Coordinates of N, CA and C in Angstrom, one line a residue:
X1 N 107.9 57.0 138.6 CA 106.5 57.2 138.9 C 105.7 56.2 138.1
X2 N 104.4 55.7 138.7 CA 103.8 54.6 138.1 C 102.5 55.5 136.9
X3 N 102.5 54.9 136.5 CA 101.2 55.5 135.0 C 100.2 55.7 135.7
X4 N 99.8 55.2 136.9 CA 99.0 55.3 137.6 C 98.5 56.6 138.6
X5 N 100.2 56.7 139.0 CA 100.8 57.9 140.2 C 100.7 59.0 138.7
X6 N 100.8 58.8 137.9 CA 101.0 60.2 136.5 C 99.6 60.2 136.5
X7 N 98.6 60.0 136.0 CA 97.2 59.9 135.8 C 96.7 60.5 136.4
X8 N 96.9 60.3 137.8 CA 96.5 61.1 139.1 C 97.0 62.8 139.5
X9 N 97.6 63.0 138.5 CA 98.5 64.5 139.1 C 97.2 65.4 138.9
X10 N 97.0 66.3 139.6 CA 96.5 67.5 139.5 C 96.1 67.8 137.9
X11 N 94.6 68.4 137.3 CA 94.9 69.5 136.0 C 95.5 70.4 136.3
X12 N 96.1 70.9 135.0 CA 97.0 72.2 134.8 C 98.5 72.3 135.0
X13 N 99.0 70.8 135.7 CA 100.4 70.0 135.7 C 100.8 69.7 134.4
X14 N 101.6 70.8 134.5 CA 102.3 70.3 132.9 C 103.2 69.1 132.7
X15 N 103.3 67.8 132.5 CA 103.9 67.1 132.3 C 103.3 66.0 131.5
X16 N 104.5 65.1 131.1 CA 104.3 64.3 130.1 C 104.7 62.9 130.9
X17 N 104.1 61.6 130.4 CA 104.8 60.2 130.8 C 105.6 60.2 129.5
X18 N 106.7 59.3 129.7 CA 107.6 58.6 128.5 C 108.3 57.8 129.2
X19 N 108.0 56.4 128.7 CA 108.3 55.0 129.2 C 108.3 55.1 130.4
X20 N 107.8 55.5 131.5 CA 108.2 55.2 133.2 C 108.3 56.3 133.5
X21 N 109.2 57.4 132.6 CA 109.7 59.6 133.2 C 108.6 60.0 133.3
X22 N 108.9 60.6 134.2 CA 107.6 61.8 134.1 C 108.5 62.9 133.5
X23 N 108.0 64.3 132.6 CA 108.9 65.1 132.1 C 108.4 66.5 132.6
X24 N 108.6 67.1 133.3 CA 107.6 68.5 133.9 C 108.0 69.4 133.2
X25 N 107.0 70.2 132.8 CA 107.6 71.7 132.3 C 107.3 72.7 133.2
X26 N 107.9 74.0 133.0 CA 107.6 75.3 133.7 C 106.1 75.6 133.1
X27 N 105.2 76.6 133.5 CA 104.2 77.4 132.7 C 105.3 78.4 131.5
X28 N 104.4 78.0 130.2 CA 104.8 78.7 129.1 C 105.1 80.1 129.7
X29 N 105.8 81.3 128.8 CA 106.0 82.3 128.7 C 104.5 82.7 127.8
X30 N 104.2 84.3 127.9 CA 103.1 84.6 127.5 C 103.0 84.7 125.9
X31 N 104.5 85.0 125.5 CA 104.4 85.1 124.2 C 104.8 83.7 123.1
X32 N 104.9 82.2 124.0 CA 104.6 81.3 124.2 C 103.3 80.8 123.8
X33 N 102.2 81.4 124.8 CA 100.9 80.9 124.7 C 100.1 81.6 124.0
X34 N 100.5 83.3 123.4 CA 99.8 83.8 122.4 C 100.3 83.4 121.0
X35 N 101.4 82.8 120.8 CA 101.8 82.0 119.6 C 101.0 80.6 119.0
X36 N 100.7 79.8 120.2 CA 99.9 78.7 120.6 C 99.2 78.9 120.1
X37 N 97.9 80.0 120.9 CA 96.7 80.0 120.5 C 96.3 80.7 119.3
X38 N 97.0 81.7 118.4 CA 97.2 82.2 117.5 C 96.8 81.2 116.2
X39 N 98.4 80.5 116.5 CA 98.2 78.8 115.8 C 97.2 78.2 115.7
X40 N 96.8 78.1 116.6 CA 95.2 76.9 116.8 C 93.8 77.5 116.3
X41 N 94.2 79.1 116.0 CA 93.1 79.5 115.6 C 92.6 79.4 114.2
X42 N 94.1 79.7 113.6 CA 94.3 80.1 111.9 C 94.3 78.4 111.8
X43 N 94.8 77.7 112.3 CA 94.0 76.1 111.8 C 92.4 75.9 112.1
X44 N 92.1 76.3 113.1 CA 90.8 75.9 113.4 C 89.9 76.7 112.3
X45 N 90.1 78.0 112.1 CA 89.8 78.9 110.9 C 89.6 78.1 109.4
X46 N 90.2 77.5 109.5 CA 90.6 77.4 108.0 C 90.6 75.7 107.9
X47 N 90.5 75.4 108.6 CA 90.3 73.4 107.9 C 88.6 73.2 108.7
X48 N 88.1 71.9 108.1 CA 86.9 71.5 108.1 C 86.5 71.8 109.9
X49 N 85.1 71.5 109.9 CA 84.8 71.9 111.5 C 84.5 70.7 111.7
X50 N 85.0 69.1 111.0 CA 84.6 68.3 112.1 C 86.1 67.9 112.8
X51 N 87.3 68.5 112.6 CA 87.9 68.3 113.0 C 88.1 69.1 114.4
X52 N 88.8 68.2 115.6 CA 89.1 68.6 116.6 C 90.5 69.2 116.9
X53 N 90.6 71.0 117.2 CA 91.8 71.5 117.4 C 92.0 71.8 118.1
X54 N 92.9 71.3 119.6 CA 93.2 71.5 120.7 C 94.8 71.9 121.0
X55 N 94.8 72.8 122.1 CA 95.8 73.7 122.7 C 96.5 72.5 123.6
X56 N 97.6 72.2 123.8 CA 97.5 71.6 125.3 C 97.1 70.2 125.1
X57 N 97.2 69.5 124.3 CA 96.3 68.0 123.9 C 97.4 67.1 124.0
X58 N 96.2 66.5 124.9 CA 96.7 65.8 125.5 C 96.4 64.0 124.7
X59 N 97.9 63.1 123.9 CA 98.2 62.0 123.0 C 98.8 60.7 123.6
X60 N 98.0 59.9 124.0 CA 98.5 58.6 124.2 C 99.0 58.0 123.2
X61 N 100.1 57.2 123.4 CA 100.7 56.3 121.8 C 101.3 55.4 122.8
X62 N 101.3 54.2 123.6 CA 102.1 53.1 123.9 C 102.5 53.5 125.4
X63 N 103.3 53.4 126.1 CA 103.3 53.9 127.1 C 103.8 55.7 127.3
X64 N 103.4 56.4 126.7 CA 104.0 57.7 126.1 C 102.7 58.6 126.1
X65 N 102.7 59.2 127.0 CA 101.4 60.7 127.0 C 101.9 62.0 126.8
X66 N 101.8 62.7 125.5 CA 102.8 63.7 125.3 C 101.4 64.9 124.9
X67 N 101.9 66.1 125.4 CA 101.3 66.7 125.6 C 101.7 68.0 124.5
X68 N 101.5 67.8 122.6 CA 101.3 69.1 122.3 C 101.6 70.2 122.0
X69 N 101.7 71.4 121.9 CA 101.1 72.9 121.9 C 99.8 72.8 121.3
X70 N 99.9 72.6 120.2 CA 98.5 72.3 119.4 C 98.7 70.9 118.5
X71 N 97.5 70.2 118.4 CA 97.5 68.9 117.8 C 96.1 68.8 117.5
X72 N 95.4 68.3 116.2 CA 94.5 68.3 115.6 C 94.0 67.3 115.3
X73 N 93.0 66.8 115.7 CA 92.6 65.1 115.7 C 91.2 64.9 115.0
X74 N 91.1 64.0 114.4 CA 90.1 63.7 113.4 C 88.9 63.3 113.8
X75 N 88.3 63.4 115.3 CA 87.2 63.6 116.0 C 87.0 64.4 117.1
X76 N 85.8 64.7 117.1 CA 85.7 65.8 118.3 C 85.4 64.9 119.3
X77 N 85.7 65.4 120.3 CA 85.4 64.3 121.7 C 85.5 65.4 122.8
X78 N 84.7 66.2 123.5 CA 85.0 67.1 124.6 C 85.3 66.4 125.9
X79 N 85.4 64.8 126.3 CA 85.6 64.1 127.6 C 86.8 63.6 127.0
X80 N 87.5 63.9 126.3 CA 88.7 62.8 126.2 C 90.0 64.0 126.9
X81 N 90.4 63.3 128.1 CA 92.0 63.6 128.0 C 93.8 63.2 127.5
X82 N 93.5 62.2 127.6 CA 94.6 61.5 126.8 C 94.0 60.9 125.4
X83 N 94.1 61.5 124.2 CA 93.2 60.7 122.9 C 94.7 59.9 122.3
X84 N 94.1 58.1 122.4 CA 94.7 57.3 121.5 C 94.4 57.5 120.0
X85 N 93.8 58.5 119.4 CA 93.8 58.3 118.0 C 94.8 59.0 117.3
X86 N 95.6 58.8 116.2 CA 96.6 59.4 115.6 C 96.1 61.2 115.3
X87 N 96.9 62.0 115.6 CA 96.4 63.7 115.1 C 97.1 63.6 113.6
X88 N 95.9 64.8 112.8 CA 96.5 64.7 111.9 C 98.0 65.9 111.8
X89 N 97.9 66.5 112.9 CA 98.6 67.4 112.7 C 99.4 67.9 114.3
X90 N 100.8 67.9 114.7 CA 101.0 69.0 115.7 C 101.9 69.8 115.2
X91 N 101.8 70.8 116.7 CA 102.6 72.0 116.5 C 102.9 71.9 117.6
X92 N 104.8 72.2 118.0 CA 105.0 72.8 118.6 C 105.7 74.2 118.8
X93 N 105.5 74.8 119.8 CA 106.3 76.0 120.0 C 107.3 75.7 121.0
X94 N 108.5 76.5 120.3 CA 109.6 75.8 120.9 C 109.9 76.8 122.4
X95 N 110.7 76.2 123.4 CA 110.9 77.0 124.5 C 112.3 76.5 124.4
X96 N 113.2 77.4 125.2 CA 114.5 76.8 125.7 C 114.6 76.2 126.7
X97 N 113.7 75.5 127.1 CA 113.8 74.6 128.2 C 113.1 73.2 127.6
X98 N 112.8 73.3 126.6 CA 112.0 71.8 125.6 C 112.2 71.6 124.6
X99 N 113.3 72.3 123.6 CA 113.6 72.4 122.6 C 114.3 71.4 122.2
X100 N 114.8 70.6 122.4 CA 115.6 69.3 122.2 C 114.5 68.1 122.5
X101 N 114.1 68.3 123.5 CA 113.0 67.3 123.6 C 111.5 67.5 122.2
X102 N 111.2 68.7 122.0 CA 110.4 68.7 120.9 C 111.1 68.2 119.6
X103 N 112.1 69.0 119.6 CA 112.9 68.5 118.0 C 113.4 67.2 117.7
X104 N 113.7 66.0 119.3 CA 114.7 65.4 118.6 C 113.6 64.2 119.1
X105 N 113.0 64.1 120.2 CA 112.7 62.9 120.9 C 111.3 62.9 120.2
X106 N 110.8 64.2 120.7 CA 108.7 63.8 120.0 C 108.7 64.0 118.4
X107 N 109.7 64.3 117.9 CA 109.9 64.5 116.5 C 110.1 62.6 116.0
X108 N 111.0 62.1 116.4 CA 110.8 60.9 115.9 C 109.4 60.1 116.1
X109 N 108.7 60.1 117.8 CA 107.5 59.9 118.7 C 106.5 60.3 117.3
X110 N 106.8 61.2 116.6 CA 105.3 62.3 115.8 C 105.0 61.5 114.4
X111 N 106.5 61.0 114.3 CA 106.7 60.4 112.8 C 106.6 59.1 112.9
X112 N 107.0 58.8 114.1 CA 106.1 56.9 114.0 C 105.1 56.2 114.2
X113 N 104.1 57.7 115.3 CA 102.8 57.5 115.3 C 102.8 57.7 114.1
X114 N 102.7 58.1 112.9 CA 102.1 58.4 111.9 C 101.3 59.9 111.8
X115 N 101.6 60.8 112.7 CA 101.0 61.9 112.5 C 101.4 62.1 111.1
X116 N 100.9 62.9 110.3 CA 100.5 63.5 108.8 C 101.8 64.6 108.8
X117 N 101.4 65.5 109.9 CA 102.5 66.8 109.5 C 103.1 67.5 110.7
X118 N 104.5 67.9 111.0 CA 104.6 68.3 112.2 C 105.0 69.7 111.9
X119 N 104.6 70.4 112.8 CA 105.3 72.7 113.2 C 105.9 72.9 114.0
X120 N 106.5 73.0 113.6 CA 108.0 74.1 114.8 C 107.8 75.2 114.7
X121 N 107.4 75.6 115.8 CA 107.7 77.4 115.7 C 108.3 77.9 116.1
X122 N 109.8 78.3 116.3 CA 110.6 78.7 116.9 C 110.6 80.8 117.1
X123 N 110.0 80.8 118.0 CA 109.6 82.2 118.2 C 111.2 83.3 118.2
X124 N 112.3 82.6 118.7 CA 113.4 83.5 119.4 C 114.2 83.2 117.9
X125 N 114.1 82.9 116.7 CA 114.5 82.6 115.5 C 113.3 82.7 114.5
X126 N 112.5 83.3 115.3 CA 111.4 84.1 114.0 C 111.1 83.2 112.9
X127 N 111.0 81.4 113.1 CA 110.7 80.4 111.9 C 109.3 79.5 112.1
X128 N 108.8 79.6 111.8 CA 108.1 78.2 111.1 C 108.4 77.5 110.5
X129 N 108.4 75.5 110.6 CA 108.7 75.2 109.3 C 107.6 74.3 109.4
X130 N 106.6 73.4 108.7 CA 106.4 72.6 108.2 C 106.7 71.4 107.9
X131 N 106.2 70.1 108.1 CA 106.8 69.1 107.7 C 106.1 67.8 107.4
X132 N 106.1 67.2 106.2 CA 105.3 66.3 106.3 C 106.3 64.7 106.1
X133 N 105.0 63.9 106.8 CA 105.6 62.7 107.3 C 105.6 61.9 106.0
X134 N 106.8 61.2 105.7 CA 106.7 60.3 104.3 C 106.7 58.9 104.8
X135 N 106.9 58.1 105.3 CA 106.5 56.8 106.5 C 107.9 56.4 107.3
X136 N 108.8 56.8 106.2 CA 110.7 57.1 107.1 C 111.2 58.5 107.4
X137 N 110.2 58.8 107.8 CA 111.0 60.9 108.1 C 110.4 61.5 107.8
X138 N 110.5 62.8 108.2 CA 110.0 64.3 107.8 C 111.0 64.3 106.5
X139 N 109.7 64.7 105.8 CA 110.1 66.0 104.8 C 109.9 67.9 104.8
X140 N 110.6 68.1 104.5 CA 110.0 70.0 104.4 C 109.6 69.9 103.7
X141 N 108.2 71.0 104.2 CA 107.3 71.3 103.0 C 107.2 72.9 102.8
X142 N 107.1 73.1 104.2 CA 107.2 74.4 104.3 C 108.3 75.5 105.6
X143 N 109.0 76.4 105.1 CA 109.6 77.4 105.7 C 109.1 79.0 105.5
X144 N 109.1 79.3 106.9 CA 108.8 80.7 106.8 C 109.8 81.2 108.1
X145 N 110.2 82.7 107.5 CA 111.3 83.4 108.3 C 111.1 84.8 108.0
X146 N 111.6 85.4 108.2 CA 111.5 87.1 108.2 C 112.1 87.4 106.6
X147 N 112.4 86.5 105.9 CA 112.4 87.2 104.7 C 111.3 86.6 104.0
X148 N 110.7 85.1 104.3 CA 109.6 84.7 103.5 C 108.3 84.5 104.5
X149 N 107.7 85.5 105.2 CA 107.1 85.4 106.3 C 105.6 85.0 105.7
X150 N 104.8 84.3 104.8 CA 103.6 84.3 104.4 C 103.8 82.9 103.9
X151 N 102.5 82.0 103.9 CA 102.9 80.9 103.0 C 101.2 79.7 103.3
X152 N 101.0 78.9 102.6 CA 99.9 78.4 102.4 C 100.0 77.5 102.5
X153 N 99.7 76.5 103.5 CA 99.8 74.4 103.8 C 98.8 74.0 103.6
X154 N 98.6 72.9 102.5 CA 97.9 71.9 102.4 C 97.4 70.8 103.6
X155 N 96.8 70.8 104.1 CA 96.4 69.6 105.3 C 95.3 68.6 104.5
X156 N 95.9 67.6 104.2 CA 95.1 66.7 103.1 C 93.5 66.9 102.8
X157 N 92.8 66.3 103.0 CA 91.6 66.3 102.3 C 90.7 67.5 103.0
X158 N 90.9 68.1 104.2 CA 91.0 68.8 105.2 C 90.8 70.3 104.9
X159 N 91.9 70.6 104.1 CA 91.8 72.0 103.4 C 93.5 73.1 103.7
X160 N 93.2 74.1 103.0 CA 94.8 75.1 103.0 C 94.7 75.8 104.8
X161 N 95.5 76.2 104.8 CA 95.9 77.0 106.3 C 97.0 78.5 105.3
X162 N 96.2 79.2 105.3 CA 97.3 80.4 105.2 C 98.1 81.1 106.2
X163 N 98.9 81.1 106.3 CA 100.0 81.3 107.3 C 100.8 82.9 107.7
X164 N 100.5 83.7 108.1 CA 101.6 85.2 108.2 C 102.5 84.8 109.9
X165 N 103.3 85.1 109.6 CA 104.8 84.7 110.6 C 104.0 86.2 111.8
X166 N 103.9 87.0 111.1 CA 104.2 88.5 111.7 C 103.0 88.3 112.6
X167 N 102.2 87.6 111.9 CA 100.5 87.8 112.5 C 100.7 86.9 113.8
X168 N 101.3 85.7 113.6 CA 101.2 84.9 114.8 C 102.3 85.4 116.0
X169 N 103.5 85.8 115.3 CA 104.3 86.2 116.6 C 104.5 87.9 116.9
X170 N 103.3 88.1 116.6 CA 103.6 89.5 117.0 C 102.6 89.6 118.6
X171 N 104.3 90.5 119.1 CA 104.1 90.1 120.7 C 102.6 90.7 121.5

């Protein structure tokens, strides 16, 4: 499919370009999208208001439109759908049908844009972890799991995010 033919799909088509693929997803599961937006709140809550925190955001980087769960971008723009600027932050929530593609493919994609920090939320393993980008890799910064389910992230100049596991994935 041409960048062109992708551009053109329908809103509410979940899919991504990468190099030339189109990548489709199913519609999230509900406990999925209450995780999501949970997430996007307790950030939006808690870091500055000129930042922009979007569900579903949609990141241009090279020929590569990747779409997300939550990603946090250092200007507000309400007309932008594909934003070329670096986020300082995503999250994804993992599904078993994208879980390899989050962790292995947009996890390198997250770290060479230069995003700041990436989240995994793995709902069906009850984790969060945290990760911040050093300019060759993620580092862990933070883990949360059912025995350490609470925890506070730094988002640079930006401000803390206090975190409860229970709060965000309780169904």
């Amino acid at each position: 499919m041409s960048l062109e033919e992708y551009l053109a799909l329908p809103e509410g088509m979940h899919a991504e370009y990468v190099d030339g693929e189109v990548i489709v997803s199913p519609p999230a599961a509900s406990g999925h999208n209450k995780a999501q937006r949970r997430i996007a709140n307790v950030i939006e809550e808690s870091l500055a208001d000129e930042l922009d925190v979007r569900t579903e955001a949609g990141w241009q980087r090279q020929q590569r439109y990747r779409i997300p769960d939550v990603a946090v971008f250092p200007e507000k723009d309400p007309a932008v759908v594909y934003d070329d600027s670096t986020p300082i932050l995503v999250v994804e929530v993992l599904s078993p049908s994208t879980a390899s593609e989050d962790t292995v493919r947009k996890s390198g994609e997250y770290q060479q844009g230069e995003v700041t920090q990436y989240w995994i939320v793995d709902r069906d393993r009850r984790t969060l972890s945290v990760f911040v980008n050093n300019g060759e890799g993620w580092d862990r910064l933070l883990d949360l799991d059912e025995k350490s389910p609470t925890g506070t992230v730094t988002v640079g100049e930006w401000g803390e995010v206090a975190l409860d596991l229970d709060a965000l994935l309780r169904p």
